[in-house]
Short mmCIF file of C-alpha atoms in Angstrom, two decimals:
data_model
loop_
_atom_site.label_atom_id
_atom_site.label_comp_id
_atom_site.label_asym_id
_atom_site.label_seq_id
_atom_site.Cartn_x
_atom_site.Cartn_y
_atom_site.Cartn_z
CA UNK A 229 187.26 178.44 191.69
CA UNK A 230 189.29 175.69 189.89
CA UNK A 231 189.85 172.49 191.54
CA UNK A 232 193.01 172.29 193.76
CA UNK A 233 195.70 170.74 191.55
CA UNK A 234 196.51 167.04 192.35
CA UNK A 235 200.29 166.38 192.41
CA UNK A 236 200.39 163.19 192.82
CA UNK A 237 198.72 162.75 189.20
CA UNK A 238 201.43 162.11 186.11
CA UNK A 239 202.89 165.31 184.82
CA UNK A 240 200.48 164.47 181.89
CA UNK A 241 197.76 164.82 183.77
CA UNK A 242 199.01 167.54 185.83
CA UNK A 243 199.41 169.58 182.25
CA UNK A 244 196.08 168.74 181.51
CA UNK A 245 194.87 170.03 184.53
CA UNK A 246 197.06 173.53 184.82
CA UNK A 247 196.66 173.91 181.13
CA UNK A 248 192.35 173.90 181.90
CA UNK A 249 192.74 176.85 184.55
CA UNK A 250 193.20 179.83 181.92
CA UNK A 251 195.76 182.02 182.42
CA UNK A 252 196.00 184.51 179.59
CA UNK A 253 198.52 187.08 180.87
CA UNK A 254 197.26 189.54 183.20
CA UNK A 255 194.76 186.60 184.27
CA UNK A 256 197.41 184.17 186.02
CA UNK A 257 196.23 184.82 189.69
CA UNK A 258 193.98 181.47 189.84
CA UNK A 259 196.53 179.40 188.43
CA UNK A 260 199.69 181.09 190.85
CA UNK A 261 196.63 180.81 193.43
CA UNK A 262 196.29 176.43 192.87
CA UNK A 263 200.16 176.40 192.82
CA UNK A 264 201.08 178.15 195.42
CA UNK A 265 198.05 175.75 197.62
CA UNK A 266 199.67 172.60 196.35
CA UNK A 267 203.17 173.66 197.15
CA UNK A 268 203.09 175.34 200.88
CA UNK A 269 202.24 172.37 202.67
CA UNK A 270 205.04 170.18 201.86
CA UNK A 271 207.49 170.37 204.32
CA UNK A 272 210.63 169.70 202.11
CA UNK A 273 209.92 172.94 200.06
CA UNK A 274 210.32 177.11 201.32
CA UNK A 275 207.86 179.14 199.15
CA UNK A 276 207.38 182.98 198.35
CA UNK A 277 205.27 184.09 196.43
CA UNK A 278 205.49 187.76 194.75
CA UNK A 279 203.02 188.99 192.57
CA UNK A 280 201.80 186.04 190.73
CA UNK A 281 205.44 184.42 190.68
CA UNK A 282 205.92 181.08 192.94
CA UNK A 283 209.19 179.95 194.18
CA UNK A 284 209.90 177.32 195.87
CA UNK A 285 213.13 176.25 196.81
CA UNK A 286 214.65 173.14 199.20
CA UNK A 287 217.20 174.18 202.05
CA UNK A 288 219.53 170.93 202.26
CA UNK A 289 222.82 172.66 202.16
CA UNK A 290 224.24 170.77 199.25
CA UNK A 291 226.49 173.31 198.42
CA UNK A 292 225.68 173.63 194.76
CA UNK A 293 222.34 174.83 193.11
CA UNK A 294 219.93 174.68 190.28
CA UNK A 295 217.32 176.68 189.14
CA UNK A 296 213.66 175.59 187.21
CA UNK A 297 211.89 177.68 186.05
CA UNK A 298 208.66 178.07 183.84
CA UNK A 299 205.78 180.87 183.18
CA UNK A 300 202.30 180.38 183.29
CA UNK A 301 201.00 182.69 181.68
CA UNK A 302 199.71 182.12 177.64
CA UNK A 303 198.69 184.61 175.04
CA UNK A 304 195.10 184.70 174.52
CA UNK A 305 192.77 181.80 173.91
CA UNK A 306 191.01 180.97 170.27
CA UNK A 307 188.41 177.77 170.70
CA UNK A 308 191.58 175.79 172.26
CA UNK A 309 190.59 175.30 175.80
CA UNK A 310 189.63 173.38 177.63
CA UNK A 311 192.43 170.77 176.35
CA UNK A 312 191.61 167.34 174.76
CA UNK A 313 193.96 164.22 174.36
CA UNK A 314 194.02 163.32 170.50
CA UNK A 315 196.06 160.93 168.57
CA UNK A 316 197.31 162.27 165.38
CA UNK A 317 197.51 160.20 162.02
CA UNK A 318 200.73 159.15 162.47
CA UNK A 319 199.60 157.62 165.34
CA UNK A 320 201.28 159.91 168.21
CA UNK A 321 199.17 160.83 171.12
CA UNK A 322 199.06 164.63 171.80
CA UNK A 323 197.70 166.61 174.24
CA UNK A 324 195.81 169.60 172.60
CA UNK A 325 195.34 173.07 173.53
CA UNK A 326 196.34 176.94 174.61
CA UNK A 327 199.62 176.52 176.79
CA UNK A 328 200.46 173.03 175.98
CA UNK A 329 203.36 173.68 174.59
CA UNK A 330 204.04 177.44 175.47
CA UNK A 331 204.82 176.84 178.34
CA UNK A 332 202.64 174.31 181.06
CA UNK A 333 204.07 171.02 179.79
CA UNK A 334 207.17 172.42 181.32
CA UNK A 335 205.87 173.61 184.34
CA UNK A 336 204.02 170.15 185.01
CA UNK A 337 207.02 168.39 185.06
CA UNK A 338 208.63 170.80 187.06
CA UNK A 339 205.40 170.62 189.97
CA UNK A 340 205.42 167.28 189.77
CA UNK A 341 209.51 166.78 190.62
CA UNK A 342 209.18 169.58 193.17
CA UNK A 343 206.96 167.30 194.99
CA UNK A 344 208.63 164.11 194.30
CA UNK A 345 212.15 165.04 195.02
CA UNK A 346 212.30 165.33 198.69
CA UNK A 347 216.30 164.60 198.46
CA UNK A 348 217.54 165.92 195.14
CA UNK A 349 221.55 165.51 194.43
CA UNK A 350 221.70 169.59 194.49
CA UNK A 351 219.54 172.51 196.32
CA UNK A 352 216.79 173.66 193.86
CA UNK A 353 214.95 176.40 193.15
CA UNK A 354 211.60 176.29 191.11
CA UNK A 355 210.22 179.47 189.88
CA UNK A 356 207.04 179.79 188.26
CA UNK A 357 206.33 183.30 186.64
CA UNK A 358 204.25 185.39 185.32
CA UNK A 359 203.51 187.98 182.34
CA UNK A 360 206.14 186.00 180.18
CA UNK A 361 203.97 186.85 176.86
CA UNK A 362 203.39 190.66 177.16
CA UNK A 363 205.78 193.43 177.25
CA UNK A 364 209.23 193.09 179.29
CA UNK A 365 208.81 195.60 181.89
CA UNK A 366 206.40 193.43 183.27
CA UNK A 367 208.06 189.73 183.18
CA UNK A 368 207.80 188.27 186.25
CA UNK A 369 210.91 186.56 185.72
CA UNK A 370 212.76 190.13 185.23
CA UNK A 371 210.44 191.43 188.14
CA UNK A 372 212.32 188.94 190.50
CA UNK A 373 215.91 189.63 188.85
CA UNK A 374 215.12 193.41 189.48
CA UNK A 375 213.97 193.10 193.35
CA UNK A 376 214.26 189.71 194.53
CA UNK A 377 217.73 188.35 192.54
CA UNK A 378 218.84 186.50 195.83
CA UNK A 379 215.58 184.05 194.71
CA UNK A 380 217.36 183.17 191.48
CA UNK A 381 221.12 183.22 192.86
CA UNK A 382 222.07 179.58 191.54
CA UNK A 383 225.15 177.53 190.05
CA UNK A 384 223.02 176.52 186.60
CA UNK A 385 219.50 177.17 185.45
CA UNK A 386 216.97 175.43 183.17
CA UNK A 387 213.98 176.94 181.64
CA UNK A 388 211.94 174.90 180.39
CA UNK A 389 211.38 176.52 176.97
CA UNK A 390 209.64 173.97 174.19
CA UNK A 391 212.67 172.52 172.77
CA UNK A 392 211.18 168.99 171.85
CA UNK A 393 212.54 167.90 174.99
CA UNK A 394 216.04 168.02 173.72
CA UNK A 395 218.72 170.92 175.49
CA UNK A 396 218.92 173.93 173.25
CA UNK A 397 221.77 175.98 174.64
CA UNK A 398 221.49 179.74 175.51
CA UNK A 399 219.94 181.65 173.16
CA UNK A 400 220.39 184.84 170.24
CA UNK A 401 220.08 188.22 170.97
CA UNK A 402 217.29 190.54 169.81
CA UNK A 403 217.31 193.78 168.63
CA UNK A 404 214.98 196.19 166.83
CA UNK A 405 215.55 199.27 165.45
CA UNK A 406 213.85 202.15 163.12
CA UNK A 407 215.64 203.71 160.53
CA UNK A 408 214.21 207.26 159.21
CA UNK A 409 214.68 209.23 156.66
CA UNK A 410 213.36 212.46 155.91
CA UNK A 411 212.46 215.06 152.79
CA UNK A 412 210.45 217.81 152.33
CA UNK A 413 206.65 217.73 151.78
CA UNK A 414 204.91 218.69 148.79
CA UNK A 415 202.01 218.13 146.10
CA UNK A 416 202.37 215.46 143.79
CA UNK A 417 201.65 217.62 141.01
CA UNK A 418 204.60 219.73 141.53
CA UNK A 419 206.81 216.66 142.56
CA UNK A 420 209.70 218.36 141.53
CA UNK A 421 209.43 221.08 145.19
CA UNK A 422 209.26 218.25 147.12
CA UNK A 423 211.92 215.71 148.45
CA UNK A 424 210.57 212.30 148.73
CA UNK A 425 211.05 210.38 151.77
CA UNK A 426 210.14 206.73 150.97
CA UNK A 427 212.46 206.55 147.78
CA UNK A 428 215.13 207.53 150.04
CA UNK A 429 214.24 204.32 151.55
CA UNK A 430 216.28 202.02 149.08
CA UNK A 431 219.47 202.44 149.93
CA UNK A 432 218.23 200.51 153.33
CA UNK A 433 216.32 198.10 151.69
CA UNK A 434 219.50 197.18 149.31
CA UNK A 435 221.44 197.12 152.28
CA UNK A 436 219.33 194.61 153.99
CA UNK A 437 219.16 192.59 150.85
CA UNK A 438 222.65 192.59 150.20
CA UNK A 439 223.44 191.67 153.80
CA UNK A 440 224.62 188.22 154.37
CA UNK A 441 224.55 186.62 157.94
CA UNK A 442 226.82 185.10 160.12
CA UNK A 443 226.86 181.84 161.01
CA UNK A 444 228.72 182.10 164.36
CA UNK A 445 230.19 179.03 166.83
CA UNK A 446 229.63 179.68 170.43
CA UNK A 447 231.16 176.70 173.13
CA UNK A 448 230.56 174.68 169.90
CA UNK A 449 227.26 175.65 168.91
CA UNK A 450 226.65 177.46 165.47
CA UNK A 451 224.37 180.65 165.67
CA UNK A 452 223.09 181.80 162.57
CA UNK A 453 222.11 185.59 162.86
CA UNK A 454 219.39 187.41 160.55
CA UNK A 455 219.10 191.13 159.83
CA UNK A 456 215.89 191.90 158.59
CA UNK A 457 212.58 194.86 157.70
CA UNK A 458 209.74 193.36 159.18
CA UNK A 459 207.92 196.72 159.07
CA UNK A 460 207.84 199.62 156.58
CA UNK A 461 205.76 203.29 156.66
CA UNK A 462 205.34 206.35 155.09
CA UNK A 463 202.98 208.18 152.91
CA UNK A 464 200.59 211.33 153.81
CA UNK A 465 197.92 211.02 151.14
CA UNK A 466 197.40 210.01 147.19
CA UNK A 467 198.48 213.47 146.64
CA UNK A 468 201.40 214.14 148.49
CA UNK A 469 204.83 213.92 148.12
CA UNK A 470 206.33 212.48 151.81
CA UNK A 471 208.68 214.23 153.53
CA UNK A 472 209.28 211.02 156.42
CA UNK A 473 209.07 207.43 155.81
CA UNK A 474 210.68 204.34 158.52
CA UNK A 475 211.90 200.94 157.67
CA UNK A 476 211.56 199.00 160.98
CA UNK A 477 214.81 196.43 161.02
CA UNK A 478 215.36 193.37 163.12
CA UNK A 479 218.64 192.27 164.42
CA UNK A 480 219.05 188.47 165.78
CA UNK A 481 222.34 188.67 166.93
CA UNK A 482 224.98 185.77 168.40
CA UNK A 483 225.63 185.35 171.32
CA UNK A 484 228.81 186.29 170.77
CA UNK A 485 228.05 189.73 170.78
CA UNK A 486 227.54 192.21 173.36
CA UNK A 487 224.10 194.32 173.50
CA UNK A 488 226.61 197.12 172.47
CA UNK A 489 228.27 195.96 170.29
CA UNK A 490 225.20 195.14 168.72
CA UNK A 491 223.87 198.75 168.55
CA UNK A 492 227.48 199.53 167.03
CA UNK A 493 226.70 197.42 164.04
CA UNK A 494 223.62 198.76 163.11
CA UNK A 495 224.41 201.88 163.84
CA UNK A 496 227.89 201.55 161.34
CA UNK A 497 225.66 199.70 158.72
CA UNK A 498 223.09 202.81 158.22
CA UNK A 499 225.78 205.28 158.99
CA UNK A 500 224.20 208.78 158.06
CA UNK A 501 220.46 207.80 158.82
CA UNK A 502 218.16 208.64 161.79
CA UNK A 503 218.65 205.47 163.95
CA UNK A 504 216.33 204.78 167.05
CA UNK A 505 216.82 201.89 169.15
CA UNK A 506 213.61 200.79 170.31
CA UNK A 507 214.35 197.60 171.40
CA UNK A 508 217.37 195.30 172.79
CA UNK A 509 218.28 192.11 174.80
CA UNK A 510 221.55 191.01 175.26
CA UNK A 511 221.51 186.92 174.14
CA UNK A 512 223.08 184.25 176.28
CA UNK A 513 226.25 182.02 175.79
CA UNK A 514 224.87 178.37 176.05
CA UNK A 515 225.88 177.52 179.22
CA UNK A 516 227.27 174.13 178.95
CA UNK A 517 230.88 174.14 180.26
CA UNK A 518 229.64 174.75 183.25
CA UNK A 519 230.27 171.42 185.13
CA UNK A 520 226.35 171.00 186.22
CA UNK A 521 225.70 171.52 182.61
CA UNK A 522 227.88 168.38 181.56
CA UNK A 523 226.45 166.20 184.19
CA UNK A 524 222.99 167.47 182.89
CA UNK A 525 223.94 166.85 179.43
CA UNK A 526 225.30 163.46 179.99
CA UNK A 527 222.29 162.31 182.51
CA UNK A 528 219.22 163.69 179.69
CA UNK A 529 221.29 161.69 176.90
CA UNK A 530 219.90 161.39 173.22
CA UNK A 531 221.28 164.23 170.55
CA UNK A 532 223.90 166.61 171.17
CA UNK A 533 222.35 169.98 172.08
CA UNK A 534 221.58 172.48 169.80
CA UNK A 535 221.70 176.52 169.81
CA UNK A 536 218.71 178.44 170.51
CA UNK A 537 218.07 181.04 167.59
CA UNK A 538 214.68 183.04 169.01
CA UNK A 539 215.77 185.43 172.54
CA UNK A 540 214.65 183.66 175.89
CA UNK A 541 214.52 184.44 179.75
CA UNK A 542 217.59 182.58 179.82
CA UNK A 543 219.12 185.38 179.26
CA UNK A 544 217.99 186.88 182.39
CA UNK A 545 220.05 184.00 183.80
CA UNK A 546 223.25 184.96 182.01
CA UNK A 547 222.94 188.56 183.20
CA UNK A 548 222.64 187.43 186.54
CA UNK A 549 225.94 184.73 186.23
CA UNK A 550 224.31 181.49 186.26
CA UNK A 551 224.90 179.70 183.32
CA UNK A 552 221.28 178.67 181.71
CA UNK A 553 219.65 176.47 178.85
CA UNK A 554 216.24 175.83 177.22
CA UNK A 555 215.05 171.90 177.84
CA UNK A 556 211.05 171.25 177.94
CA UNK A 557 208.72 169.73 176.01
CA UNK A 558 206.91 170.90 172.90
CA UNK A 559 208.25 171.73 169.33
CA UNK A 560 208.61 175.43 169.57
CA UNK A 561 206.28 175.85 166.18
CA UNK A 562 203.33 175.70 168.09
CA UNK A 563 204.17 178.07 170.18
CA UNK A 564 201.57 180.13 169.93
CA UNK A 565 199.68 178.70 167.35
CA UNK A 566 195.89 177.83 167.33
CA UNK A 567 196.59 174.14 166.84
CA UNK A 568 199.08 174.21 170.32
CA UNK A 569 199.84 170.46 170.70
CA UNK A 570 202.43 168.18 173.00
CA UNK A 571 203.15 164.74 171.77
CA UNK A 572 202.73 163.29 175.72
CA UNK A 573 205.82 161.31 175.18
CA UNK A 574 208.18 164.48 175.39
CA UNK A 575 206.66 165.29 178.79
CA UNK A 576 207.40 162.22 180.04
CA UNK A 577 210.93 162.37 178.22
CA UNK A 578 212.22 165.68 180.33
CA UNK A 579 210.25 164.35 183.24
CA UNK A 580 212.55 161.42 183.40
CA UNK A 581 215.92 163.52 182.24
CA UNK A 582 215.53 165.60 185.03
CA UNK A 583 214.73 162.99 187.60
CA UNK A 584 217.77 161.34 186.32
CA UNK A 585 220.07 163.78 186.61
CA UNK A 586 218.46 165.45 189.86
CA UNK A 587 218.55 162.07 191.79
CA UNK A 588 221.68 160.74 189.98
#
């Protein structure tokens, strides 16, 4: 059984120590188990737990509120745990390991405010999740929107996505889609029967080539979109002539399109082929002309924020009304990766935004 997590300890240490209780997804029950121990006693804080989700929210009638949030959950381990501090050659200190980016420097800072913020400026909520890394029907953020949305009801939201502790606003949406087409099956020798599927593939493929993406401003951020194959089959055997082949496509769509209208495009851009939709999340607006947002904005300081181009839970947030944006620490490409690393000085950098603004 893992030790019970000290919260008085930085939120370096505290990363450390959540990041060393694995918690692959579909294995987060120790980890929900130590947070949801650390968290019940204090007095300040009301917490549910559901599934392997913890939220914890204070009841001081402030009239507005804010929602945290963070998952705990990673993808699967490769010879990176347990963690170790290092100091790279540049001479930044790190802390190395699965989840120390993706996502538990986030959720460290967000135990360690819940604990120290008897009195914040606003109500807040502080959701930690699970199953962020595997398939969407099983997000525990989504889980919560689905059955327990009165948990997330807020005026603004943060998740605290790696952003290298600067805000990243909303985010893209995401779709994917496979476009068939079809022929008639024959030997190779007798080519001439047949009708060959994959050569009826290059109309696509010029199409996607051709394409050129939009760089779209949203509240004053610029989106760039991509259309893309990522995936391509087809083929039966040396000898035969195919009579299906599928280019799989992937849409990253602004924000300031609809899911719909979304399907509309793709749908209008392979007009005549066999389209399937197979899968599709609305993105999110950024969020910050929401007044919270401004204060949040001006309290964090340091670069203006930035768009979001990969698809995030905040999303969830948008579908729900509460305006949302990405702010953690953790350069998003090591998300992930075998070499996961935090430079310690970002989690101390959105420790202190958020205590600034939240006490402000």
């Amino acid at each position: 059984m893992p030790q019970p997590l000290d919260l008085s300890a930085s939120s370096i240490d505290i990363t450390r120590a959540i990041c060393d209780i694995e918690s692959v997804s579909g294995n987060e029950g120790a980890l929900a188990d130590a947070i949801e121990a650390a968290l019940a006693p204090l007095e300040h804080l009301d917490v549910v737990r559901d599934g392997d989700a913890i939220v914890a929210r204070t009841d001081l009638g402030r009239g507005r509120r804010v929602v945290i949030a963070g998952h705990i959950d990673t993808v699967p381990l490769n010879d990176n745990l347990p963690t170790e501090f290092r100091t790279t050659e540049d001479g930044t200190e790190i802390l190395w390991g699965r989840g120390t980016v993706d996502m538990k420097a986030g959720c460290a800072v967000q135990l360690k405010l819940a604990v120290d913020l008897v009195a914040p400026n606003v109500d807040v909520t502080w959701v930690f999740y699970d199953h962020e890394e595997v398939s969407d029907a099983l997000n525990g953020l989504g889980r919560l929107a689905r059955t327990r949305p009165e948990l997330l009801a807020g005026d603004f939201a943060i998740l605290g996505e790696p952003s290298g502790a600067q805000i990243e606003g909303g985010c893209n949406g995401n779709l994917r889609a496979e476009v068939r087409t079809s022929g008639k099956r024959s030997h190779s020798a007798r080519s001439w029967i047949g009708d060959n599927a994959i050569h009826k593939t290059a109309p696509i493929l010029a199409t996607l080539a051709a394409y050129e993406p939009r760089t779209v401003t949203v509240d004053g951020l610029e989106y760039r979109e991509g259309l893309n194959a990522v995936g391509i089959s087809g083929g039966i055997a040396g000898n035969v002539i195919p009579d299906e082949a599928m280019v799989h496509v992937n849409y990253r769509f602004a924000p300031s399109r609809s899911a719909d209208e979304a399907v509309a495009h793709i749908r209008e851009l392979f007009d005549g082929y066999d389209v399937t939709i197979v899968d599709l999340a609305a993105g999110a607006r950024p969020g910050l002309d929401a007044p919270l947002a401004q204060q949040f904005v001006a309290a964090v300081g340091g670069p203006a924020p930035r768009p979001k181009y990969g698809w995030t839970d905040v999303a969830r947030f948008s579908a729900l009304g509460v305006p949302a944006v990405n702010y953690g620490p953790g350069e998003p490409v090591f998300a992930h990766h075998d070499d996961e690393q935090v430079p310690v000085a970002q989690i101390t950098a959105v420790e202190d935004g958020l205590r600034r603004w939240l006490t402000a």
